[in-house]
Amino acid sequence: MTLYLNLAELLGARIEQGLYRPGQRLPSVRALSVEHGVSLSTVQQAYRMLEDSGMVSPRPKSGYFVSEGRHLPALPAVSRPAQRPVDISQWEQVLELVRSTPRQDVMQLGRGMPDINSPTLKPLLRSLAQLSRRQDMPGLYYDNIHGNLALREQIARLTLDSGCRLSPADLVVTTGCHEALSCSIRAVCEPGDIVAVDSPSFHGAMQTLKGLGMKALEIPTDPVTGISLEALELALEQWPIKLIQITPSCNNPLGYIMPEARKKALLSLAQRYDVAILEDDVYGDLAYTYPRPRTLKSFDDDGRVLLCSSFSKTLAPGLRIGWVAPGRYLERVLHMKYISTGSTASQPQLAIADFIKAGHYQPHVRRMRSQYQRSRDLMSDWVTRYFPPGTRVSRPQGGFMLWVELPEHFDTLRLNRALLEQGVQIAVGSIFSASGKFRHCLRMNFAALPTPSIEAAVRKVGETALRLLDQDDACA
Amino acid sequence: MTLYLNLAELLGARIEQGLYRPGQRLPSVRALSVEHGVSLSTVQQAYRMLEDSGMVSPRPKSGYFVSEGRHLPALPAVSRPAQRPVDISQWEQVLELVRSTPRQDVMQLGRGMPDINSPTLKPLLRSLAQLSRRQDMPGLYYDNIHGNLALREQIARLTLDSGCRLSPADLVVTTGCHEALSCSIRAVCEPGDIVAVDSPSFHGAMQTLKGLGMKALEIPTDPVTGISLEALELALEQWPIKLIQITPSCNNPLGYIMPEARKKALLSLAQRYDVAILEDDVYGDLAYTYPRPRTLKSFDDDGRVLLCSSFSKTLAPGLRIGWVAPGRYLERVLHMKYISTGSTASQPQLAIADFIKAGHYQPHVRRMRSQYQRSRDLMSDWVTRYFPPGTRVSRPQGGFMLWVELPEHFDTLRLNRALLEQGVQIAVGSIFSASGKFRHCLRMNFAALPTPSIEAAVRKVGETALRLLDQDDACA
């Protein structure tokens, strides 16, 4: 990453964390140039970038100021999970979430669905339709086990943006990121093995660990900088950890982007203790800053990172096309892929390859990024307005998920049940913990273009939470 | 199954097994009526059915005769695998087969590809194209974890033909039969468990056992009647078997249909020893006789059979749509499905549901059945003509796979290497055994409409085998 991007990231993080408040004057160009040992023009570039993203405003002859923004709610606390490997629970809650069929009468704020109504997706649908009309019917054949070569070429090209140098031969196409994760975990671990995970952590990956008989060791995680390297190192000393499973860029559910220096430090740690890393990058291309953050994989020089991603969040989940760059575990991942689903469906692979090759991917993702960033601000405002005082909210740097932390003894399972009667569904916090922590938290999706009915749904969530809190107070 | 079908199946099997030779007079209607305790009209119905299938011909006033057929080659021997659980090998050979991309210059006789060029498939492609043009873009959404309800309704309806009474709630849609198999195996077994398998057995299922850390116990299998119940019972007495993995209808690779009485006996055995059965029925709808054979599942009254199938052999493998009726293991299979790929792609599910609902499935399958039966006869003839004397050949009762057994010390791995240089690929026999047996066997696909170039390819296989045998003799 270039110097100005590094600096912009740092300043942005400080503003997001509240070190500089709205309206406050930021350090001068000269001061920053001295402090960071970079040129004046580098600082100016960084400020211009922050200006473009709306975080800072220049005032003629006075320098740069933090944009007079909305009142930002406090961030969630750093997680403090139990420091021992546990068997994963919470399958019933996850099942409740994933067995639901899209219904007209329920506003589903719980699932990981992107907005698929953007006109920038139309060429993909056209391509799918055209493939069905082709005389040679390419969509009906078995593909080879690696996946379609044209698609792997395009994926290799896309990953340049995250600093990777991958060839098509380094990639295996999978049925969604889910399959990339489960094949990767099985490629590295045996049942009974211990896997370190960020906390909160994506429920799908944790259920995979559960289903394959592994134990999860939840590591304290900061809502701005990600997994605690100090806690992770202690854990690596204490336990025979086989794998670190982590979502460092546009984390699900917290939305943070782990700073680049910490990514490098994480990788060194993994090298020192000779542990593999499963890097889930499924939201990485949806970072609000451009260029997107680098992956751990891009720093990986001995093939220990298995980089997993998909087009489920950037394009559409119904296509079920993901991929993995498994490094030194390639052969084993191929075996696991074969026994999991055989080859991957051809038609969506070909359509996505066409879509990227024709140059439709970047404009689409660019559009979605800024839509999601605007929706994040709006939904944060709604939460500030409608939720109980003291509610803490994540400040996502990418993707379309908001993490909300209610008072400590609040039960979001109960909230969800009360909400379903009112036609609203959220994702309860406990599914993001191996041991059922985060019962007082919830995740909401802000992908869809904001409408009054979405605002009404968020309001219902907040007001129902308030009502339940009042009931508790009355009983206490 | 009705009485006349039972009788037709029995007579057909006897003819296939050579108990009645071509041109020989069959028992009179009256004699069979007495022997089997059925009415004269039942016997007449059975004979009419065999007449329709071309196996018998009536001669006025003299009764029924076995059709003067081609000279039928001898059947493969009953397998005699090692009677102990083994770790599964052969992944390298399987990988060689499945990593190959369809190539213009290679005639792939090895893979499990159906003929997808039938005009009866056109409505499916139309439906896929229409779905891509719909404004509500149903193909882009996450489906629920059970699979699309409309498709499950149609599958439930189709399984009536195999004697099942299933409701949509009994079914889970999967990404091909592969995923149905792996989810089922993981739902029942833990790593280290012993699974009894037919022998030869489908390599995909065996590689799944391998990948999940189970051991396979190969059971002697008859090329006409299927797995030896006597040997299986001995094994059940001797070993703590958790699961019986079997393809009883239109077996892959042998093509037999296990007689109904033996299916029932197998199920009783499983009940007696309290073992689950994984029934792979992926070729079942392609049985050459109509109605198709009953599944083990149709006799299962305590939910111990996990019936797995897909549309990969009947419609097209590139769609990657399979399903499982997991009986008492439903909840556990759902979990395994969730961690394997999440929900299944929506668009192909919707297209297949449309296709079946509009009445296109049965005519398509009827057409493919008779095409495959004719191609079976043709390919058997080619093998008889071009292969070394003494070659034994299976006599498939459904599907599109021929199993060929060469002299005992022949090495088909060597044959395959020599053939690839000539642009032909076969499936080597050793991948169908957990312990690498059947090195002298091979499997060939006869799905495609016969052409001179396919005949030339089969001829190349035979002549190359002859040449290698001659070399061996010269060296001996």
JSON list of C-alpha atoms in Angstrom, two decimals, chain A residues 4-81:
[
{"chain": "A", "resi": 4, "resn": "TYR", "atom": "CA", "xyz": [-0.70, 8.29, 1.47]},
{"chain": "A", "resi": 5, "resn": "LEU", "atom": "CA", "xyz": [-3.17, 5.43, 1.77]},
{"chain": "A", "resi": 6, "resn": "ASN", "atom": "CA", "xyz": [-1.54, 4.29, 4.97]},
{"chain": "A", "resi": 7, "resn": "LEU", "atom": "CA", "xyz": [-1.78, 7.77, 6.37]},
{"chain": "A", "resi": 8, "resn": "ALA", "atom": "CA", "xyz": [-5.39, 8.21, 5.26]},
{"chain": "A", "resi": 9, "resn": "GLU", "atom": "CA", "xyz": [-6.26, 4.92, 6.89]},
{"chain": "A", "resi": 10, "resn": "LEU", "atom": "CA", "xyz": [-4.62, 5.97, 10.13]},
{"chain": "A", "resi": 11, "resn": "LEU", "atom": "CA", "xyz": [-6.30, 9.38, 10.25]},
{"chain": "A", "resi": 12, "resn": "GLY", "atom": "CA", "xyz": [-9.63, 7.86, 9.27]},
{"chain": "A", "resi": 13, "resn": "ALA", "atom": "CA", "xyz": [-9.36, 5.30, 12.07]},
{"chain": "A", "resi": 14, "resn": "ARG", "atom": "CA", "xyz": [-8.54, 8.06, 14.59]},
{"chain": "A", "resi": 15, "resn": "ILE", "atom": "CA", "xyz": [-11.59, 10.05, 13.50]},
{"chain": "A", "resi": 16, "resn": "GLU", "atom": "CA", "xyz": [-13.80, 6.97, 13.60]},
{"chain": "A", "resi": 17, "resn": "GLN", "atom": "CA", "xyz": [-12.52, 6.17, 17.07]},
{"chain": "A", "resi": 18, "resn": "GLY", "atom": "CA", "xyz": [-13.39, 9.67, 18.27]},
{"chain": "A", "resi": 19, "resn": "LEU", "atom": "CA", "xyz": [-9.84, 10.86, 18.89]},
{"chain": "A", "resi": 20, "resn": "TYR", "atom": "CA", "xyz": [-10.77, 13.84, 16.75]},
{"chain": "A", "resi": 21, "resn": "ARG", "atom": "CA", "xyz": [-14.33, 15.03, 17.26]},
{"chain": "A", "resi": 22, "resn": "PRO", "atom": "CA", "xyz": [-16.67, 16.53, 14.66]},
{"chain": "A", "resi": 23, "resn": "GLY", "atom": "CA", "xyz": [-15.74, 20.15, 13.97]},
{"chain": "A", "resi": 24, "resn": "GLN", "atom": "CA", "xyz": [-12.28, 19.75, 15.50]},
{"chain": "A", "resi": 25, "resn": "ARG", "atom": "CA", "xyz": [-9.25, 20.99, 13.62]},
{"chain": "A", "resi": 26, "resn": "LEU", "atom": "CA", "xyz": [-6.92, 18.26, 12.37]},
{"chain": "A", "resi": 27, "resn": "PRO", "atom": "CA", "xyz": [-3.11, 18.42, 12.48]},
{"chain": "A", "resi": 28, "resn": "SER", "atom": "CA", "xyz": [-1.58, 20.61, 9.81]},
{"chain": "A", "resi": 29, "resn": "VAL", "atom": "CA", "xyz": [-0.09, 19.19, 6.66]},
{"chain": "A", "resi": 30, "resn": "ARG", "atom": "CA", "xyz": [3.35, 20.22, 7.84]},
{"chain": "A", "resi": 31, "resn": "ALA", "atom": "CA", "xyz": [2.94, 18.67, 11.31]},
{"chain": "A", "resi": 32, "resn": "LEU", "atom": "CA", "xyz": [1.85, 15.35, 9.86]},
{"chain": "A", "resi": 33, "resn": "SER", "atom": "CA", "xyz": [4.68, 15.43, 7.33]},
{"chain": "A", "resi": 34, "resn": "VAL", "atom": "CA", "xyz": [7.16, 15.76, 10.19]},
{"chain": "A", "resi": 35, "resn": "GLU", "atom": "CA", "xyz": [5.38, 13.28, 12.47]},
{"chain": "A", "resi": 36, "resn": "HIS", "atom": "CA", "xyz": [5.25, 10.52, 9.83]},
{"chain": "A", "resi": 37, "resn": "GLY", "atom": "CA", "xyz": [8.36, 11.36, 7.87]},
{"chain": "A", "resi": 38, "resn": "VAL", "atom": "CA", "xyz": [6.51, 11.71, 4.59]},
{"chain": "A", "resi": 39, "resn": "SER", "atom": "CA", "xyz": [6.38, 14.48, 2.01]},
{"chain": "A", "resi": 40, "resn": "LEU", "atom": "CA", "xyz": [3.90, 17.35, 2.13]},
{"chain": "A", "resi": 41, "resn": "SER", "atom": "CA", "xyz": [2.22, 16.11, -1.02]},
{"chain": "A", "resi": 42, "resn": "THR", "atom": "CA", "xyz": [1.71, 12.67, 0.54]},
{"chain": "A", "resi": 43, "resn": "VAL", "atom": "CA", "xyz": [-0.16, 14.28, 3.43]},
{"chain": "A", "resi": 44, "resn": "GLN", "atom": "CA", "xyz": [-2.17, 16.37, 0.99]},
{"chain": "A", "resi": 45, "resn": "GLN", "atom": "CA", "xyz": [-3.12, 13.26, -0.99]},
{"chain": "A", "resi": 46, "resn": "ALA", "atom": "CA", "xyz": [-4.24, 11.55, 2.22]},
{"chain": "A", "resi": 47, "resn": "TYR", "atom": "CA", "xyz": [-6.38, 14.53, 3.17]},
{"chain": "A", "resi": 48, "resn": "ARG", "atom": "CA", "xyz": [-7.90, 14.68, -0.30]},
{"chain": "A", "resi": 49, "resn": "MET", "atom": "CA", "xyz": [-8.88, 11.07, 0.03]},
{"chain": "A", "resi": 50, "resn": "LEU", "atom": "CA", "xyz": [-10.54, 11.67, 3.40]},
{"chain": "A", "resi": 51, "resn": "GLU", "atom": "CA", "xyz": [-12.27, 14.68, 1.88]},
{"chain": "A", "resi": 52, "resn": "ASP", "atom": "CA", "xyz": [-13.64, 12.50, -0.93]},
{"chain": "A", "resi": 53, "resn": "SER", "atom": "CA", "xyz": [-15.01, 10.07, 1.60]},
{"chain": "A", "resi": 54, "resn": "GLY", "atom": "CA", "xyz": [-16.71, 12.93, 3.43]},
{"chain": "A", "resi": 55, "resn": "MET", "atom": "CA", "xyz": [-14.79, 12.52, 6.67]},
{"chain": "A", "resi": 56, "resn": "VAL", "atom": "CA", "xyz": [-12.91, 15.82, 6.61]},
{"chain": "A", "resi": 57, "resn": "SER", "atom": "CA", "xyz": [-13.63, 19.25, 5.16]},
{"chain": "A", "resi": 58, "resn": "PRO", "atom": "CA", "xyz": [-11.03, 21.84, 4.18]},
{"chain": "A", "resi": 59, "resn": "ARG", "atom": "CA", "xyz": [-11.55, 25.45, 5.32]},
{"chain": "A", "resi": 60, "resn": "PRO", "atom": "CA", "xyz": [-9.71, 28.02, 3.26]},
{"chain": "A", "resi": 61, "resn": "LYS", "atom": "CA", "xyz": [-6.55, 29.19, 5.01]},
{"chain": "A", "resi": 62, "resn": "SER", "atom": "CA", "xyz": [-7.36, 27.26, 8.21]},
{"chain": "A", "resi": 63, "resn": "GLY", "atom": "CA", "xyz": [-6.57, 23.66, 7.28]},
{"chain": "A", "resi": 64, "resn": "TYR", "atom": "CA", "xyz": [-8.63, 20.49, 7.57]},
{"chain": "A", "resi": 65, "resn": "PHE", "atom": "CA", "xyz": [-11.46, 19.83, 10.02]},
{"chain": "A", "resi": 66, "resn": "VAL", "atom": "CA", "xyz": [-13.40, 16.74, 10.97]},
{"chain": "A", "resi": 67, "resn": "SER", "atom": "CA", "xyz": [-16.71, 16.97, 9.12]},
{"chain": "A", "resi": 68, "resn": "GLU", "atom": "CA", "xyz": [-19.55, 18.21, 11.30]},
{"chain": "A", "resi": 69, "resn": "GLY", "atom": "CA", "xyz": [-21.20, 14.91, 11.41]},
{"chain": "A", "resi": 70, "resn": "ARG", "atom": "CA", "xyz": [-23.98, 13.20, 13.08]},
{"chain": "A", "resi": 71, "resn": "HIS", "atom": "CA", "xyz": [-23.57, 12.29, 16.70]},
{"chain": "A", "resi": 72, "resn": "LEU", "atom": "CA", "xyz": [-21.73, 8.99, 16.56]},
{"chain": "A", "resi": 73, "resn": "PRO", "atom": "CA", "xyz": [-22.80, 6.38, 19.09]},
{"chain": "A", "resi": 74, "resn": "ALA", "atom": "CA", "xyz": [-20.18, 4.63, 21.21]},
{"chain": "A", "resi": 75, "resn": "LEU", "atom": "CA", "xyz": [-18.46, 1.57, 19.80]},
{"chain": "A", "resi": 76, "resn": "PRO", "atom": "CA", "xyz": [-19.09, -1.92, 21.16]},
{"chain": "A", "resi": 77, "resn": "ALA", "atom": "CA", "xyz": [-16.75, -3.06, 23.91]},
{"chain": "A", "resi": 78, "resn": "VAL", "atom": "CA", "xyz": [-13.72, -5.21, 23.19]},
{"chain": "A", "resi": 79, "resn": "SER", "atom": "CA", "xyz": [-14.89, -8.80, 23.54]},
{"chain": "A", "resi": 80, "resn": "ARG", "atom": "CA", "xyz": [-13.68, -10.82, 26.50]},
{"chain": "A", "resi": 81, "resn": "PRO", "atom": "CA", "xyz": [-14.44, -14.43, 25.67]}
]
